[in-house]
Coordinates of C-alpha atoms and ligand atoms in Angstrom, one line a residue:
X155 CA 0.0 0.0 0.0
X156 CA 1.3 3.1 -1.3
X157 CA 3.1 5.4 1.9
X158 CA 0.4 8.0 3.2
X159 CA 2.6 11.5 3.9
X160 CA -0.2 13.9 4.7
X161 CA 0.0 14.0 8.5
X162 CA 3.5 12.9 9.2
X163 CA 6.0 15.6 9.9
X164 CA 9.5 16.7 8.1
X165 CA 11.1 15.0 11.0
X166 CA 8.5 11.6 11.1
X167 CA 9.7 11.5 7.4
X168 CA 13.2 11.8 8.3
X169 CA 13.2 9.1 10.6
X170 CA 11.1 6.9 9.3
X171 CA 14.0 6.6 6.2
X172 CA 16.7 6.7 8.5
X173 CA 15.8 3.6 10.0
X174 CA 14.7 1.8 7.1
X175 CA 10.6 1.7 7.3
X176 CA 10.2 3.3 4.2
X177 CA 12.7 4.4 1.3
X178 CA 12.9 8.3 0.4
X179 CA 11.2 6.9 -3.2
X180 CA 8.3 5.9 -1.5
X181 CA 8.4 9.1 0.3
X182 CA 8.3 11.0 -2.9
X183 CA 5.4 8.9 -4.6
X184 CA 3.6 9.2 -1.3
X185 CA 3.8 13.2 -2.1
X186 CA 3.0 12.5 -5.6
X187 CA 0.1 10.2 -4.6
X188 CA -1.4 13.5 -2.3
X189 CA -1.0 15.6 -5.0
X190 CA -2.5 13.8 -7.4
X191 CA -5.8 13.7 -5.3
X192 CA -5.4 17.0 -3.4
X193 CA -4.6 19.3 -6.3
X194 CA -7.6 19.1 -8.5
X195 CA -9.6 20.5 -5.6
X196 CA -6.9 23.3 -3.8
X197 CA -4.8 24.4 -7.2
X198 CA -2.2 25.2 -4.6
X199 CA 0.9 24.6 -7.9
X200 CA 1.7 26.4 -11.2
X201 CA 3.8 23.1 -11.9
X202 CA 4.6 20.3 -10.6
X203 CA 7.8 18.1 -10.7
X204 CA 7.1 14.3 -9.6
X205 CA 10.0 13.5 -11.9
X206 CA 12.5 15.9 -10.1
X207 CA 11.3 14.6 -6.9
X208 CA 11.8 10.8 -7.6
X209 CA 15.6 12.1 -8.6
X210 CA 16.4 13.5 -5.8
X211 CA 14.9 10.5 -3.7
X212 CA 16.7 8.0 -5.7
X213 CA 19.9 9.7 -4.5
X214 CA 18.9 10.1 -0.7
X215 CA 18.2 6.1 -1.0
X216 CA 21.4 5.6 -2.6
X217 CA 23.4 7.4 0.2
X218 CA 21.9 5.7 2.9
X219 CA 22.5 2.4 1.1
X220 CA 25.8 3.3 1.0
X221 CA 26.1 4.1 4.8
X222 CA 26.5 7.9 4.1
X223 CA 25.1 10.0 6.8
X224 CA 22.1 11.7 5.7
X225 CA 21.1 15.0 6.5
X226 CA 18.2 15.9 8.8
X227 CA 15.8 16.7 5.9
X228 CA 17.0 14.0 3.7
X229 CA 14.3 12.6 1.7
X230 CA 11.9 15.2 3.2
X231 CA 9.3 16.6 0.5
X232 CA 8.9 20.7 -0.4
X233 CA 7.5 23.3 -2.4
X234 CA 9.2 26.6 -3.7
X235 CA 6.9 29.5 -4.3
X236 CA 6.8 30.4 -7.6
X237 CA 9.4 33.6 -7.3
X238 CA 12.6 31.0 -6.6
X239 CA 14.6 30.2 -9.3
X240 CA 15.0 26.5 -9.3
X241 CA 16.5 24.5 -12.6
X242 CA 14.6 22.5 -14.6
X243 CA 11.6 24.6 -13.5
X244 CA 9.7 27.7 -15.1
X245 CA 9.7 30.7 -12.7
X246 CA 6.6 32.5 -13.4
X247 CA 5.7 34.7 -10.4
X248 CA 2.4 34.1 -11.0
X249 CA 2.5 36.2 -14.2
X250 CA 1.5 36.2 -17.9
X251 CA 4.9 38.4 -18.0
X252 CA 6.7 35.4 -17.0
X253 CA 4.8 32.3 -18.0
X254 CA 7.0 30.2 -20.3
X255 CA 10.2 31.8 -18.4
X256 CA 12.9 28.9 -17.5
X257 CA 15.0 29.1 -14.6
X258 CA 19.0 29.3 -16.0
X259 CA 20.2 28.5 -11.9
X260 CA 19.0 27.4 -8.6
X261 CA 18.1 30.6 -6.1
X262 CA 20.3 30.2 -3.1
X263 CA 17.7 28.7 -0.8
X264 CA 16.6 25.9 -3.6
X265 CA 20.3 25.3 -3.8
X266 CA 20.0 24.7 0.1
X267 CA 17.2 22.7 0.6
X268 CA 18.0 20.7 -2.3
X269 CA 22.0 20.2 -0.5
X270 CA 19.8 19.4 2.5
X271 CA 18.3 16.1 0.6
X272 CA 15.0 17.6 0.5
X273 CA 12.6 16.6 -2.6
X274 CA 11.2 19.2 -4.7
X275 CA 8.0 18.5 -5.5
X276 CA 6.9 21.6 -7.5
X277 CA 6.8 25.5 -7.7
X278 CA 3.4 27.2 -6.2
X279 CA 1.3 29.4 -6.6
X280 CA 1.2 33.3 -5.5
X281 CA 0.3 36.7 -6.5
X282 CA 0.8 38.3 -9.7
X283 CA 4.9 39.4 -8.5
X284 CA 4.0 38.8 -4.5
X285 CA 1.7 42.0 -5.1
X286 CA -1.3 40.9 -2.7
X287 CA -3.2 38.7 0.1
X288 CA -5.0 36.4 -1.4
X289 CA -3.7 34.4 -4.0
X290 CA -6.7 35.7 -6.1
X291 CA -4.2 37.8 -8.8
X292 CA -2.4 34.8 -10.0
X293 CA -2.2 35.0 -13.9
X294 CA -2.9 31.1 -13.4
X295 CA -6.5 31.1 -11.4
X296 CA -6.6 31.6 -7.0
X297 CA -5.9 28.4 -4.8
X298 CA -8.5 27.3 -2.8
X299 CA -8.0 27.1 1.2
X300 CA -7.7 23.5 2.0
X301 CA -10.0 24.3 5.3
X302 CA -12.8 25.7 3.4
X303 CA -12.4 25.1 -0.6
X304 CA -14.6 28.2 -1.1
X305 CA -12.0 30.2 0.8
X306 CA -8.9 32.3 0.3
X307 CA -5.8 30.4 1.6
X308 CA -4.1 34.4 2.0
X309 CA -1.1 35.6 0.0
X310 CA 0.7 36.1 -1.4
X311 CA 2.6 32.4 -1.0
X312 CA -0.8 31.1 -0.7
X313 CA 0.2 28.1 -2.8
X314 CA 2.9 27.6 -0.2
X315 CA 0.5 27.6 2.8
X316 CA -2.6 25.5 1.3
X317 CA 0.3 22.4 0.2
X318 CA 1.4 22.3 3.7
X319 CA -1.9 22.6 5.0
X320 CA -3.2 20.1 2.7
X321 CA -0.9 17.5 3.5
X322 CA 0.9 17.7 -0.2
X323 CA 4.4 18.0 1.2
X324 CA 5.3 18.9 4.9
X325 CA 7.7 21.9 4.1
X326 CA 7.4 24.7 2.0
X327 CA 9.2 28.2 1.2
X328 CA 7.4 31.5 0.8
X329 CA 8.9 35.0 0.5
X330 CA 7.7 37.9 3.0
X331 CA 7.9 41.4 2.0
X332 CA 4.7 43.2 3.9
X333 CA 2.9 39.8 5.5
X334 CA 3.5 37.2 2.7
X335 CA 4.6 34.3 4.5
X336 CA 2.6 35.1 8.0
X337 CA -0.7 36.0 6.5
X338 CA -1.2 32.9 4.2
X339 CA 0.0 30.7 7.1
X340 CA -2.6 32.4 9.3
X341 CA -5.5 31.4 6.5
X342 CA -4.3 27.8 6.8
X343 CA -3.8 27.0 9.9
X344 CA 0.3 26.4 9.4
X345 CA 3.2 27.7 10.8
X346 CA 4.8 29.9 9.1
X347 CA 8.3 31.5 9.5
X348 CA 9.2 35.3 8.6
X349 CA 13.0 35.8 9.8
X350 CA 15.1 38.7 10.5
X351 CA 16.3 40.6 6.8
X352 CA 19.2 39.1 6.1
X353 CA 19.3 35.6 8.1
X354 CA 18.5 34.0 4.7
X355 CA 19.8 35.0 0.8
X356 CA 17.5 36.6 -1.9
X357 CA 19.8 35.3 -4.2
X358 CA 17.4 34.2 -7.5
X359 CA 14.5 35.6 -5.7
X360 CA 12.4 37.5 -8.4
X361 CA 12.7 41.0 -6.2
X362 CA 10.1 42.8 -5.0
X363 CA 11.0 45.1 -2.5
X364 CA 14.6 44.6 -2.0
X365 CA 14.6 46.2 1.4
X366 CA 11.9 44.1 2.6
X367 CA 11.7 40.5 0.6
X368 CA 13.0 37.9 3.2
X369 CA 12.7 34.1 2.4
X370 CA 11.1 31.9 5.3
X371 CA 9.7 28.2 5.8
X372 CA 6.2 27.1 5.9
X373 CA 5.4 23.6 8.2
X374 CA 3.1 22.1 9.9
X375 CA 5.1 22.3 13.3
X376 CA 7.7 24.6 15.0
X377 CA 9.8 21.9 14.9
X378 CA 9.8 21.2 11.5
X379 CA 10.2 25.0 10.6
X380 CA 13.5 25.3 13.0
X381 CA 15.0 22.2 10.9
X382 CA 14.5 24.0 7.6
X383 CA 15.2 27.1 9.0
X384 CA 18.9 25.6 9.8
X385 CA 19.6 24.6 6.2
X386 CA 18.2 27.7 4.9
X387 CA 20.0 30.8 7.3
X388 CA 23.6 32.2 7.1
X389 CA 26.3 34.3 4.4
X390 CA 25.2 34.1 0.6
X391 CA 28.0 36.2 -0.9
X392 CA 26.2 36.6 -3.7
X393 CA 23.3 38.5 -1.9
X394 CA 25.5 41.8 0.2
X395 CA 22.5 41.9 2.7
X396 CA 23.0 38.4 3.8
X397 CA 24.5 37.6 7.3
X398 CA 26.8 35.3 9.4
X399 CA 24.2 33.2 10.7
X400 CA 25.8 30.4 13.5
X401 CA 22.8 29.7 15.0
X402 CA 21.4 26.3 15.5
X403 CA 17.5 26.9 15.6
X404 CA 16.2 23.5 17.1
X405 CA 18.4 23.8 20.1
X406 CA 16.5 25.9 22.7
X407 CA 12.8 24.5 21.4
X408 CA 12.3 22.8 24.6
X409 CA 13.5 25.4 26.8
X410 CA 10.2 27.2 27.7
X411 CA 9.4 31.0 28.7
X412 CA 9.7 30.5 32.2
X413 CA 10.5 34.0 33.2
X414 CA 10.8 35.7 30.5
X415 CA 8.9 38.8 29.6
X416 CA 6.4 39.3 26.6
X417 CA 5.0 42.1 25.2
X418 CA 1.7 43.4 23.7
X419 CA 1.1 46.4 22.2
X420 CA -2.6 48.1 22.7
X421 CA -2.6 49.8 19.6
X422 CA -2.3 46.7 17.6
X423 CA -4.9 44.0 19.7
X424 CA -7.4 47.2 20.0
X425 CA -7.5 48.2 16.4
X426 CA -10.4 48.7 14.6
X427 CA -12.2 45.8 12.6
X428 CA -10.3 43.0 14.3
X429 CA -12.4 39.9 14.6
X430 CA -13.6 39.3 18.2
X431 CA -12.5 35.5 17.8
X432 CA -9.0 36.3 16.8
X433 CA -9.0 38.4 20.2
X434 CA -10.2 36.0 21.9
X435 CA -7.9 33.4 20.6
X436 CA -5.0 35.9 21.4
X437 CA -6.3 36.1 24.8
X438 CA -6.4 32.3 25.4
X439 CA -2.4 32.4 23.8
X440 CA -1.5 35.0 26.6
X441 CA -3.2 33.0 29.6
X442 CA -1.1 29.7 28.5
X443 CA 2.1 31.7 28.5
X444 CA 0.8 33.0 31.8
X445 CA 0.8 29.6 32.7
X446 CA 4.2 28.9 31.5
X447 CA 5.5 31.0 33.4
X448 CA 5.9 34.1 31.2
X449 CA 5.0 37.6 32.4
X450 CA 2.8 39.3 30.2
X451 CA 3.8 43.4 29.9
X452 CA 2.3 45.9 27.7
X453 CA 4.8 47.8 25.5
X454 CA 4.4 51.0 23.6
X455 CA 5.4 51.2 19.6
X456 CA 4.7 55.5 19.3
X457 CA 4.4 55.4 15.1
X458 CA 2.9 51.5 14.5
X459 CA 0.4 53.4 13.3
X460 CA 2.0 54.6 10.7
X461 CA 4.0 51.3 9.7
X462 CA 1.3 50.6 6.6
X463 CA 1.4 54.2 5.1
X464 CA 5.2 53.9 5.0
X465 CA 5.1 50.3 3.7
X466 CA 2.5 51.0 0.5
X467 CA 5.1 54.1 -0.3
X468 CA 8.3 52.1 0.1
X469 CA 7.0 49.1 -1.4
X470 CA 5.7 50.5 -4.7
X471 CA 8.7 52.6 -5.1
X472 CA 10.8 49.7 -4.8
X473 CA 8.2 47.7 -6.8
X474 CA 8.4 49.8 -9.9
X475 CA 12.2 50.3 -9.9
X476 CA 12.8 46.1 -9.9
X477 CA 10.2 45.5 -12.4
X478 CA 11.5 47.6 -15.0
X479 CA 13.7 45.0 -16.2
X480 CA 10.7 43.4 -17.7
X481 CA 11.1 45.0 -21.2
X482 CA 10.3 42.3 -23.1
X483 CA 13.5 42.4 -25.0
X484 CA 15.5 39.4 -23.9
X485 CA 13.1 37.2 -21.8
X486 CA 9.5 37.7 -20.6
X487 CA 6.2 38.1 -22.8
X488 CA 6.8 39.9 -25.5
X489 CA 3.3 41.2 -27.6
X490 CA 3.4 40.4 -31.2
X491 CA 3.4 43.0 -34.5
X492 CA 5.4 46.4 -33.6
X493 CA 7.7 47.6 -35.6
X494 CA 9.9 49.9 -32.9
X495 CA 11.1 49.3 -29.7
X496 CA 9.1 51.8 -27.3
X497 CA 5.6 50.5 -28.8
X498 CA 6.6 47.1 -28.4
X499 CA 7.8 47.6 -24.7
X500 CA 4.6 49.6 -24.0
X501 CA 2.4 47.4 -25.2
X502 CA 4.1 44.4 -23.9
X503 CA 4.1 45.3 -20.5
X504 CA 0.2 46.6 -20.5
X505 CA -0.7 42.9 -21.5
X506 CA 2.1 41.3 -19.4
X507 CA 1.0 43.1 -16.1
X508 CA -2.2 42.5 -14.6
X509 CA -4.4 45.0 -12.8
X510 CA -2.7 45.0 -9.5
X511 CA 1.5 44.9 -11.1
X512 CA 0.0 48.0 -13.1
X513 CA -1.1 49.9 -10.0
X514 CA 1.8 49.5 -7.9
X515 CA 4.1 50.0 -11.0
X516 CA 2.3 53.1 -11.6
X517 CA 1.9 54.5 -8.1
X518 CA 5.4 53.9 -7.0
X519 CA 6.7 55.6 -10.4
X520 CA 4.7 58.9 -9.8
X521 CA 5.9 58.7 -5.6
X522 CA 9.8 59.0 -7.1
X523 CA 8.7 61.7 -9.5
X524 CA 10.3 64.5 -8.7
X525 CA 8.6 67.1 -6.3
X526 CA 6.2 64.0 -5.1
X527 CA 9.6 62.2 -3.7
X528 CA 10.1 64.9 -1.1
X529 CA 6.8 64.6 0.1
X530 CA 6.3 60.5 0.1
X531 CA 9.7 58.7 -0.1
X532 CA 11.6 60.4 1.8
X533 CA 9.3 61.2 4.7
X534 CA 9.1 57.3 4.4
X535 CA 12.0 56.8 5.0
X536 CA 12.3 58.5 8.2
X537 CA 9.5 56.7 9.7
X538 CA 10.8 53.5 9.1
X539 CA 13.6 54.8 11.4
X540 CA 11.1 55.7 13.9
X541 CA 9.3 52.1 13.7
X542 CA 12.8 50.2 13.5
X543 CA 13.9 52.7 17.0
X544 CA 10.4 51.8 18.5
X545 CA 10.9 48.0 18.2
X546 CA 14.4 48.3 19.5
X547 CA 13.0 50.3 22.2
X548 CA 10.4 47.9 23.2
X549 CA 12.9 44.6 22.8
X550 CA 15.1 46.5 25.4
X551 CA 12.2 45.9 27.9
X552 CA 10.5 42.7 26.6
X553 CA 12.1 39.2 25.1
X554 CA 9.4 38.9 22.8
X555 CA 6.2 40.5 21.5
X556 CA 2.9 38.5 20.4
X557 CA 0.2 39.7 18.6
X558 CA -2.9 38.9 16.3
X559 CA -1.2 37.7 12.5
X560 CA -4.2 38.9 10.8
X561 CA -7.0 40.7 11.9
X562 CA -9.4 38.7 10.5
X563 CA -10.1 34.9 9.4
X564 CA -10.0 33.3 5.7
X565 CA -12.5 35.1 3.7
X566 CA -14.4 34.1 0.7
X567 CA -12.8 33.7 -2.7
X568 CA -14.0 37.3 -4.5
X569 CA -15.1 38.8 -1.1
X570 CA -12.5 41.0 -1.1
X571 CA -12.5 43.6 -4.3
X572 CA -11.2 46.8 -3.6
X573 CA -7.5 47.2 -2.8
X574 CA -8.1 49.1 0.4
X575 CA -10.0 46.1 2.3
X576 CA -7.1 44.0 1.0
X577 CA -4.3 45.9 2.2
X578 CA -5.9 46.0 5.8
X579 CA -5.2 42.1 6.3
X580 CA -2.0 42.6 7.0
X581 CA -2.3 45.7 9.6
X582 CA -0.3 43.7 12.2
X583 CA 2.6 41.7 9.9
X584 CA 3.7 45.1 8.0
X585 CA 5.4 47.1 10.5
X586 CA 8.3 44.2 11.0
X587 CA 8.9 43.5 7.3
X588 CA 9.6 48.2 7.3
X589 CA 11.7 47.7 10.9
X590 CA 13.7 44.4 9.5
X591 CA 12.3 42.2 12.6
X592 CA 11.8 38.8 12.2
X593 CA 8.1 37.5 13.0
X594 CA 5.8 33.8 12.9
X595 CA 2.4 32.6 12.8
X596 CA 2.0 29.9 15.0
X597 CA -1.9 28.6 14.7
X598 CA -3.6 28.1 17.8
X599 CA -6.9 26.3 16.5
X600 CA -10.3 27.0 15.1
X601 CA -12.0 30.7 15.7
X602 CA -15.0 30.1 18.1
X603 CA -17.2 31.8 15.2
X604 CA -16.0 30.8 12.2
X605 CA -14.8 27.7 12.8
X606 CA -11.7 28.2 10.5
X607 CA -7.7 28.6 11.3
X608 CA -6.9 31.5 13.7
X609 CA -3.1 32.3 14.3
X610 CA -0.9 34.5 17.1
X611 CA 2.1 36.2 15.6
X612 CA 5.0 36.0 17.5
X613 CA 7.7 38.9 17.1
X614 CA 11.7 39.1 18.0
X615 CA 14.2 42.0 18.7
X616 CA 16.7 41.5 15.5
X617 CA 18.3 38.3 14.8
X618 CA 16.7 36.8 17.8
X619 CA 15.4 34.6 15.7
X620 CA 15.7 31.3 17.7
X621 CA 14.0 33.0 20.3
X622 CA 10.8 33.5 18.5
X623 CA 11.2 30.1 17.8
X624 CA 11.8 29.0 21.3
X625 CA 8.4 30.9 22.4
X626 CA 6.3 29.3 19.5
X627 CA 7.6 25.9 20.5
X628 CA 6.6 26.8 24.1
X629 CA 3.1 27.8 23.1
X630 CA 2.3 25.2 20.5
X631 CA 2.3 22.6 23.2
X632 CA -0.3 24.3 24.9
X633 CA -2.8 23.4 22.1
X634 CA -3.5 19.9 20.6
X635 CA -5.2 20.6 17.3
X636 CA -5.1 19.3 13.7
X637 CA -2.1 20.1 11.8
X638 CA -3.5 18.7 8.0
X639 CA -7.1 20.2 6.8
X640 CA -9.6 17.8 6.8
X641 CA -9.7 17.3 3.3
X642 CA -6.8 15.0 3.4
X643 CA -8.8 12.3 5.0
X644 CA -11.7 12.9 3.2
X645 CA -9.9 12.6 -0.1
X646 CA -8.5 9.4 1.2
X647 CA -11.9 7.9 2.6
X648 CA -13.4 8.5 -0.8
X649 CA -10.6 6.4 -2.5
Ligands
LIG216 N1 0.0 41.8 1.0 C1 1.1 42.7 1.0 C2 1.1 43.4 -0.4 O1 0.3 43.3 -1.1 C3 2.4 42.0 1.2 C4 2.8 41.1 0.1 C5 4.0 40.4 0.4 O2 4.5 40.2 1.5 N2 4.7 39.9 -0.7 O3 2.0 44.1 -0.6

């Protein structure tokens, strides 16, 4: 009977090849087996690559047969969000612009988890270019949130959230650059890791905001994020930003918060329009850590307030000036019939963008105009110094900060039209991507009303990233809920 991989963890996995119960083959076709009757329902993949996978398990069998020490995520099946370069792959970013575009070389963090002996099992789905929070601006159709198929799994790596949450592969990367990684993970009920900018490379990354992007895991435990988090952190030379990194994340999971202090901020657990279940979940979070022996503090950040209007200036400005390489002239869609070069670029990116590329495109090339620069940019700018000196402020008095990830839970697919209403579900994940802070969504069960995922965010002073870790290990014991969407079983009972 074929191997059934949708509940078992990146660690169960690892494990169970080690000692010989299974082979790192039947690991993969077990993956391929999920996808196969997952996918047709959650769309959670632009492509998939069962024959990439199979590879790569052949080889973790063949070094094990050959008494060669396998790495911890040997044999251990993933999914790249659609903006990583990975050979043998297209790289589409979710975009007409970029639909038939072939990867030339493996992003740094591919290159890493594929070193690590993990199995790639396929490239997933996102926003048109990261732009959103839904998944729903995919050139390629939305994913469907494996807790409710008529839902939103979040976004922009919602592809990357709904596999892990489906139970298609246990691990899975996404990029962050306002909420991307903690938002989505929120919607599906996984953990999922944004860490300090510059603990991992961006190195073939399609950019978005190069002062915000940071790669990060998605898994199904914090366990299981700390392990890929160890193959994916330290110095990339080719990305300048990157960072020493000598940490080993797993090694203070089990330590606990006895003692130390945690901080919430009023201003973001009181804001406007916040679910009263996601409170309430919050709430319960704090009284566990209570009961862990944590002291719970309120801390002040002065301009959070201010963290989104500096985000959708920053972001768009950085926005437009990375996607002006798209000129059509030596890779990307290129629209038929002109005879000069201008019309052909024009045209070519008005079809090649959708709606939502056009609008930041457009809005971050009028904020670095001149004359508007001096009134948006660069005023900015200085408030992202006053949010980054508020959070270093408030991780001088507090070890760690937790918060609501998203004000709300999954809503329905279409719900949300105008760009506004879309922007505001990611009020509380913004403000660390502008102050460089690394943050995760740990889910802590269903919402009392609507019965679907509901997450705490967990925040760290910089590079104490293990720390947030440590803390989400802490709290996730508190809770014993279900890790895979039901779907999973269903799909299997109905074999
Ligand atoms: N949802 C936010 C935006 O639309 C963040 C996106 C992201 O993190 N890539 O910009």
């Amino acid at each position: 009977m074929a191997l059934d991989i949708t509940q078992m963890s990146a660690r169960q996995i690892h494990a169970g090849i080690q000692d010989g119960s299974f082979s790192a083959v039947e690991v993969a076709q077990g993956a391929i087996d999920a996808i196969e009757a997952l996918e047709p329902q959650v769309h959670a993949f632009i492509q998939t690559t069962p024959e990439l996978a199979l590879k790569a398990a052949r080889a973790v069998d063949a070094d094990r047969a050959a008494g060669r020490e396998l790495s911890p995520l040997a044999g251990v099946p993933i999914a790249f969000k659609d903006n990583m370069n990975e050979m043998g792959t297209r790289t589409t970013c979710g975009s007409k612009m970029l639909a038939n575009y072939e990867s030339l070389y493996d992003a740094t963090v591919v290159e890493r988890m594929l070193a690590a002996g993990c199995l790639p099992l396929g490239k997933t789905n996102m926003d048109e270019f990261a732009f959103g929070s839904s998944t729903e601006t995919s050139f390629f159709g939305p994913t469907c949130n494996p807790w409710d198929l008529d839902r939103v799994p979040g976004g922009s790596s919602g592809g990357s959230a709904a596999s892990v949450a489906a139970g298609m592969v246990p691990l899975s990367l996404g990029s962050d650059t306002g909420g991307s990684i903690r938002q989505p993970a929120s919607f599906c009920g996984v953990v999922g890791f944004k860490p300090t900018y510059g603990v991992v490379s961006r190195y073939g990354i399609v950019a978005f905001g190069s002062s915000l992007d940071q790669v990060g895991p998605f898994g199904r435990s914090v366990g299981d994020v700390a392990l890929a988090m160890n193959a994916l952190a330290g110095r990339d030379p080719r990305d300048c930003t990157s960072q020493e990194c000598a940490i080993d994340f797993t090694a203070n999971l089990d330590e606990g918060v006895e003692g130390m202090r945690i901080g919430v901020v009023p201003a973001m657990n009181e804001a406007e329009g916040v679910q009263p279940e996601v409170i309430a979940a919050l709430n319960e979070a704090l009284d566990h850590l209570r009961g862990l022996g944590a002291q719970i503090v309120e801390v002040e950040l002065p301009h959070i307030d201010a963290a989104m209007a500096a985000y959708y200036v920053i972001g768009p400005c950085e926005a437009f000036s990375n996607l002006s390489r798209f000129d059509a002239v030596r890779y990307g869609y290129r629209d038929p019939g002109h005879a000069d070069l201008s019309s052909m670029e024009d045209a070519s990116r008005a079809v090649g963008f959708g709606t939502e590329a056009r609008r930041r495109i457009l809005v971050g090339s009028y904020l670095l105009s001149s004359g508007v620069y001096d009134e948006y940019y660069l005023p900015a700018q200085k408030v992202r110094t006053l949010i980054t000196q508020d959070f270093r402020e408030a991780f001088s008095k507090v070890d760690a900060i937790v918060s609501p990830t998203s004000p709300r839970t999954a809503f329905k697919l279409g719900e949300v039209s105008d760009p506004v209403s879309m922007h505001l579900s990611d009020l509380f994940t913004i403000a660390i991507n502008v102050a460089g802070n690394g943050g995760l969504s740990l889910p802590v069960g269903l919402g009392r009303d609507t019965q679907l995922p509901v997450s705490v965010q967990i925040l760290g002073p910089q590079f104490g990233d293990d720390r947030i870790l440590r803390v989400a290990s802490a709290l996730e014991g508190c809770y014993d809920i279900a890790r895979t969407a039901p779907l999973a079983a269903a799909a299997k009972g109905g074999e």
